[in-house]
Amino acid sequence: QSALTQPPSVSGSPGQSVTISCTGTSSDVGDYDRVSWYQQPPGTAPKLLIYEVNNRPSGVPDRFSGSKSGSTASLTISGLQAEDEADYYCSSYTTSHTFLIFGGGTKLTVV
Amino acid sequence: QVHLVESGGGVVQPGRSLRLSCAASGFSFSRFGFHWVRQAPGKGLEWVAIIWYDGSKEYYADSVRGRFIISRDDSKNTLYLEMNSLRAEDTAVYYCARDRFTYHMDYWGQGTLVTVSS
């Protein structure tokens, strides 16, 4: 498996909620709670948003939440703000060939 | 305050070698594992390698295994990535990131650009 599957793009209006999915297999997302989410605004380094499926580091607003069902993890952003425009990546520990795997990334547009 | 600063990037010919460094400060370096992650121009993130906090284990992506070596020098608070037999497809911004024991990365450097071209 080359990457976890994410939608290439999602969009929403200010104040709305959006959910980004991240689909893997039983070798990664399905069997392990080592799922993380990262936010990468244009031209900057990634920033940790969620770890271990649904935990937020200190400083990350509670508008960001994570969940998992089966082999699909999800990131939900509520109360969308213009500053949320960025690329979002999921990652997971995997037992398939490599050690860690990222999703292909999802571009969030706040319209 | 945690800081990670990568260096060593540049333009290199295919087949040649390059060593990247990541200088860490603001925390106890020897207590943490580290990752290298790369991002080709206009593309997504690709995990490259991890080294355990005590250097006892290393894991690599299939795309770099056998060509890249991750290492650390705790006396210098520095992480390294030795890249050999470089290919055009290795062209990317390379980030170092601190591991938080459950394989998530809580701090990232600003990245260093490696361009493999003749």
CSV table of C-alpha atoms in Angstrom, one decimal:
chain,number,residue,atom,x,y,z
A,1,GLN,CA,0.0,0.0,0.0
A,2,SER,CA,1.5,3.3,-1.1
A,3,ALA,CA,-0.6,5.7,1.0
A,4,LEU,CA,-3.6,6.1,3.1
A,5,THR,CA,-6.6,7.3,1.1
A,6,GLN,CA,-7.8,10.9,1.6
A,7,PRO,CA,-10.1,13.0,-0.5
A,8,PRO,CA,-8.0,15.5,-2.6
A,9,SER,CA,-10.1,18.5,-1.5
A,10,VAL,CA,-12.9,19.6,0.7
A,11,SER,CA,-14.5,23.0,1.2
A,12,GLY,CA,-16.8,24.8,3.6
A,13,SER,CA,-18.0,28.2,4.6
A,14,PRO,CA,-17.0,30.1,7.7
A,15,GLY,CA,-18.8,28.7,10.8
A,16,GLN,CA,-19.6,25.3,9.1
A,17,SER,CA,-18.1,21.9,9.9
A,18,VAL,CA,-16.1,19.7,7.5
A,19,THR,CA,-14.9,16.1,7.9
A,20,ILE,CA,-11.8,14.7,6.2
A,21,SER,CA,-11.6,10.9,5.9
A,22,CYS,CA,-8.5,8.7,5.9
A,23,THR,CA,-9.0,5.1,4.8
A,24,GLY,CA,-6.4,2.4,5.4
A,25,THR,CA,-6.4,-1.3,6.0
A,26,SER,CA,-6.2,-3.9,8.8
A,27,SER,CA,-2.4,-3.4,8.6
A,28,ASP,CA,-2.6,0.1,9.8
A,29,VAL,CA,-5.6,2.2,10.7
A,30,GLY,CA,-7.9,-0.8,11.2
A,31,ASP,CA,-5.7,-2.5,13.8
A,32,TYR,CA,-3.8,0.3,15.5
A,33,ASP,CA,-4.7,3.5,17.2
A,34,ARG,CA,-1.5,5.2,16.1
A,35,VAL,CA,-3.3,7.6,13.8
A,36,SER,CA,-2.2,11.3,13.7
A,37,TRP,CA,-3.4,14.3,11.8
A,38,TYR,CA,-1.2,17.2,10.6
A,39,GLN,CA,-2.0,20.7,9.3
A,40,GLN,CA,0.2,22.3,6.7
A,41,PRO,CA,-0.6,25.9,5.6
A,42,PRO,CA,1.1,26.9,2.3
A,43,GLY,CA,4.9,27.3,2.5
A,44,THR,CA,5.2,26.1,6.1
A,45,ALA,CA,6.2,23.0,8.0
A,46,PRO,CA,3.4,20.5,9.1
A,47,LYS,CA,1.9,21.0,12.6
A,48,LEU,CA,0.5,18.2,14.8
A,49,LEU,CA,-3.3,18.5,15.3
A,50,ILE,CA,-4.4,15.1,16.6
A,51,TYR,CA,-2.5,12.0,17.9
A,52,GLU,CA,-3.6,8.5,18.9
A,53,VAL,CA,-6.9,9.0,16.9
A,54,ASN,CA,-8.6,11.6,19.1
A,55,ASN,CA,-6.1,13.4,21.3
A,56,ARG,CA,-5.2,17.1,20.9
A,57,PRO,CA,-1.9,18.5,21.9
A,58,SER,CA,-2.0,21.5,24.1
A,59,GLY,CA,-2.7,24.7,22.1
A,60,VAL,CA,-4.8,23.0,19.4
A,61,PRO,CA,-8.4,24.4,19.6
A,62,ASP,CA,-11.1,22.0,20.5
A,63,ARG,CA,-12.7,22.8,17.1
A,64,PHE,CA,-10.4,20.0,15.8
A,65,SER,CA,-11.5,16.5,16.7
A,66,GLY,CA,-10.6,13.0,15.5
A,67,SER,CA,-12.3,9.6,15.4
A,68,LYS,CA,-12.0,6.2,13.9
A,69,SER,CA,-14.4,3.5,12.7
A,70,GLY,CA,-12.9,0.3,11.3
A,71,SER,CA,-10.2,1.1,8.9
A,72,THR,CA,-11.3,4.7,8.4
A,73,ALA,CA,-10.1,7.6,10.6
A,74,SER,CA,-11.7,11.1,10.4
A,75,LEU,CA,-10.8,14.6,11.2
A,76,THR,CA,-13.6,17.0,11.9
A,77,ILE,CA,-13.2,20.8,12.0
A,78,SER,CA,-16.1,22.7,13.4
A,79,GLY,CA,-16.7,26.4,13.3
A,80,LEU,CA,-14.5,26.8,10.2
A,81,GLN,CA,-12.3,29.9,10.1
A,82,ALA,CA,-10.4,31.4,7.2
A,83,GLU,CA,-7.1,30.5,8.9
A,84,ASP,CA,-8.0,26.8,8.7
A,85,GLU,CA,-7.3,26.9,4.9
A,86,ALA,CA,-4.4,24.4,4.6
A,87,ASP,CA,-3.4,20.9,3.5
A,88,TYR,CA,-4.3,18.2,6.0
A,89,TYR,CA,-2.5,14.8,6.3
A,90,CYS,CA,-3.3,11.7,8.3
A,91,SER,CA,-0.6,9.2,9.2
A,92,SER,CA,-0.6,5.7,10.8
A,93,TYR,CA,1.8,3.1,12.1
A,94,THR,CA,1.7,0.2,9.7
A,95,THR,CA,2.9,-3.4,9.7
A,96,SER,CA,2.9,-3.5,5.9
A,97,HIS,CA,6.5,-3.3,4.6
A,98,THR,CA,7.3,0.2,5.9
A,99,PHE,CA,6.8,1.5,9.5
A,100,LEU,CA,4.8,4.7,9.0
A,101,ILE,CA,2.5,5.8,6.2
A,102,PHE,CA,0.9,9.1,5.3
A,103,GLY,CA,-2.3,9.9,3.5
A,104,GLY,CA,-2.1,11.7,0.2
A,105,GLY,CA,-3.3,14.9,1.7
A,106,THR,CA,-6.5,17.0,1.6
A,107,LYS,CA,-6.7,20.6,0.6
A,108,LEU,CA,-9.2,22.5,2.7
A,109,THR,CA,-10.7,25.6,1.1
A,110,VAL,CA,-12.8,28.0,3.2
A,111,VAL,CA,-15.1,29.8,0.8
B,1,GLN,CA,11.4,26.1,23.6
B,2,VAL,CA,11.8,23.2,21.2
B,3,HIS,CA,13.8,24.0,18.1
B,4,LEU,CA,14.8,21.7,15.2
B,5,VAL,CA,16.9,23.2,12.5
B,6,GLU,CA,17.8,21.2,9.3
B,7,SER,CA,20.8,21.9,7.2
B,8,GLY,CA,22.9,20.3,4.4
B,9,GLY,CA,20.5,20.5,1.5
B,10,GLY,CA,21.5,21.6,-1.9
B,11,VAL,CA,21.9,20.5,-5.5
B,12,VAL,CA,23.6,17.2,-6.1
B,13,GLN,CA,24.1,15.0,-9.1
B,14,PRO,CA,22.4,11.6,-9.5
B,15,GLY,CA,24.3,8.8,-8.0
B,16,ARG,CA,26.2,11.1,-5.5
B,17,SER,CA,25.8,11.4,-1.7
B,18,LEU,CA,24.6,14.0,0.7
B,19,ARG,CA,24.3,14.2,4.5
B,20,LEU,CA,21.6,16.2,6.1
B,21,SER,CA,21.8,17.4,9.7
B,22,CYS,CA,19.1,18.4,12.2
B,23,ALA,CA,20.3,20.4,15.2
B,24,ALA,CA,18.0,20.2,18.2
B,25,SER,CA,17.7,22.5,21.2
B,26,GLY,CA,15.3,23.3,24.1
B,27,PHE,CA,14.7,19.7,25.3
B,28,SER,CA,16.6,16.6,26.4
B,29,PHE,CA,17.6,15.2,23.0
B,30,SER,CA,18.6,11.7,24.2
B,31,ARG,CA,15.1,11.0,25.5
B,32,PHE,CA,13.4,11.1,22.1
B,33,GLY,CA,13.3,9.3,18.8
B,34,PHE,CA,13.3,11.2,15.6
B,35,HIS,CA,11.9,10.9,12.1
B,36,TRP,CA,12.8,12.2,8.7
B,37,VAL,CA,9.9,13.1,6.4
B,38,ARG,CA,10.2,14.5,2.9
B,39,GLN,CA,7.9,16.4,0.5
B,40,ALA,CA,8.6,16.5,-3.2
B,41,PRO,CA,7.7,19.8,-4.9
B,42,GLY,CA,3.9,20.2,-5.0
B,43,LYS,CA,3.4,16.7,-3.5
B,44,GLY,CA,2.3,15.2,-0.2
B,45,LEU,CA,4.3,14.1,2.8
B,46,GLU,CA,6.3,10.9,2.6
B,47,TRP,CA,7.8,9.2,5.7
B,48,VAL,CA,11.5,8.4,5.2
B,49,ALA,CA,13.0,6.9,8.4
B,50,ILE,CA,12.8,6.7,12.2
B,51,ILE,CA,15.5,6.2,14.8
B,52,TRP,CA,14.8,5.1,18.4
B,53,TYR,CA,15.5,7.3,21.4
B,54,ASP,CA,18.5,5.1,22.3
B,55,GLY,CA,19.6,4.5,18.7
B,56,SER,CA,18.8,0.8,19.1
B,57,LYS,CA,16.4,0.6,16.2
B,58,GLU,CA,16.0,2.1,12.8
B,59,TYR,CA,13.3,1.7,10.2
B,60,TYR,CA,13.1,3.0,6.6
B,61,ALA,CA,10.6,3.5,3.8
B,62,ASP,CA,10.9,1.0,1.0
B,63,SER,CA,11.9,3.8,-1.4
B,64,VAL,CA,15.1,4.6,0.6
B,65,ARG,CA,16.0,1.3,2.4
B,66,GLY,CA,19.5,0.3,1.5
B,67,ARG,CA,20.5,3.8,0.3
B,68,PHE,CA,19.7,6.1,3.3
B,69,ILE,CA,21.0,5.8,6.8
B,70,ILE,CA,19.6,7.6,9.8
B,71,SER,CA,21.8,8.2,12.8
B,72,ARG,CA,22.2,10.4,15.8
B,73,ASP,CA,24.9,12.0,18.0
B,74,ASP,CA,23.6,12.7,21.4
B,75,SER,CA,26.7,14.6,22.4
B,76,LYS,CA,25.9,17.1,19.7
B,77,ASN,CA,22.1,17.0,20.0
B,78,THR,CA,22.1,16.3,16.3
B,79,LEU,CA,20.2,13.9,14.0
B,80,TYR,CA,21.6,12.9,10.6
B,81,LEU,CA,20.4,11.5,7.3
B,82,GLU,CA,23.1,10.0,5.1
B,83,MET,CA,21.7,9.8,1.6
B,84,ASN,CA,23.6,7.7,-1.0
B,85,SER,CA,23.0,6.8,-4.6
B,86,LEU,CA,20.7,9.7,-5.0
B,87,ARG,CA,18.0,9.7,-7.7
B,88,ALA,CA,16.0,12.4,-9.3
B,89,GLU,CA,12.9,11.2,-7.4
B,90,ASP,CA,14.7,12.0,-4.1
B,91,THR,CA,14.3,15.7,-4.8
B,92,ALA,CA,12.3,17.1,-2.0
B,93,VAL,CA,12.2,19.3,1.1
B,94,TYR,CA,13.4,17.1,4.0
B,95,TYR,CA,12.0,17.7,7.5
B,96,CYS,CA,13.2,16.3,10.7
B,97,ALA,CA,10.6,15.7,13.4
B,98,ARG,CA,10.5,14.6,17.0
B,99,ASP,CA,8.8,11.4,17.9
B,100,ARG,CA,6.4,11.1,20.8
B,101,PHE,CA,6.6,7.4,21.5
B,102,THR,CA,3.4,6.5,19.7
B,103,TYR,CA,4.9,7.4,16.3
B,104,HIS,CA,3.4,10.9,16.0
B,105,MET,CA,5.6,13.9,15.4
B,106,ASP,CA,5.0,16.8,17.8
B,107,TYR,CA,7.7,19.2,16.6
B,108,TRP,CA,9.0,19.7,13.1
B,109,GLY,CA,11.9,21.7,11.6
B,110,GLN,CA,11.5,24.2,8.8
B,111,GLY,CA,13.0,21.8,6.2
B,112,THR,CA,15.9,21.7,3.9
B,113,LEU,CA,15.6,21.4,0.1
B,114,VAL,CA,17.5,18.6,-1.7
B,115,THR,CA,17.6,18.8,-5.5
B,116,VAL,CA,19.0,15.8,-7.4
B,117,SER,CA,19.9,17.0,-10.9
B,118,SER,CA,22.7,16.7,-13.5
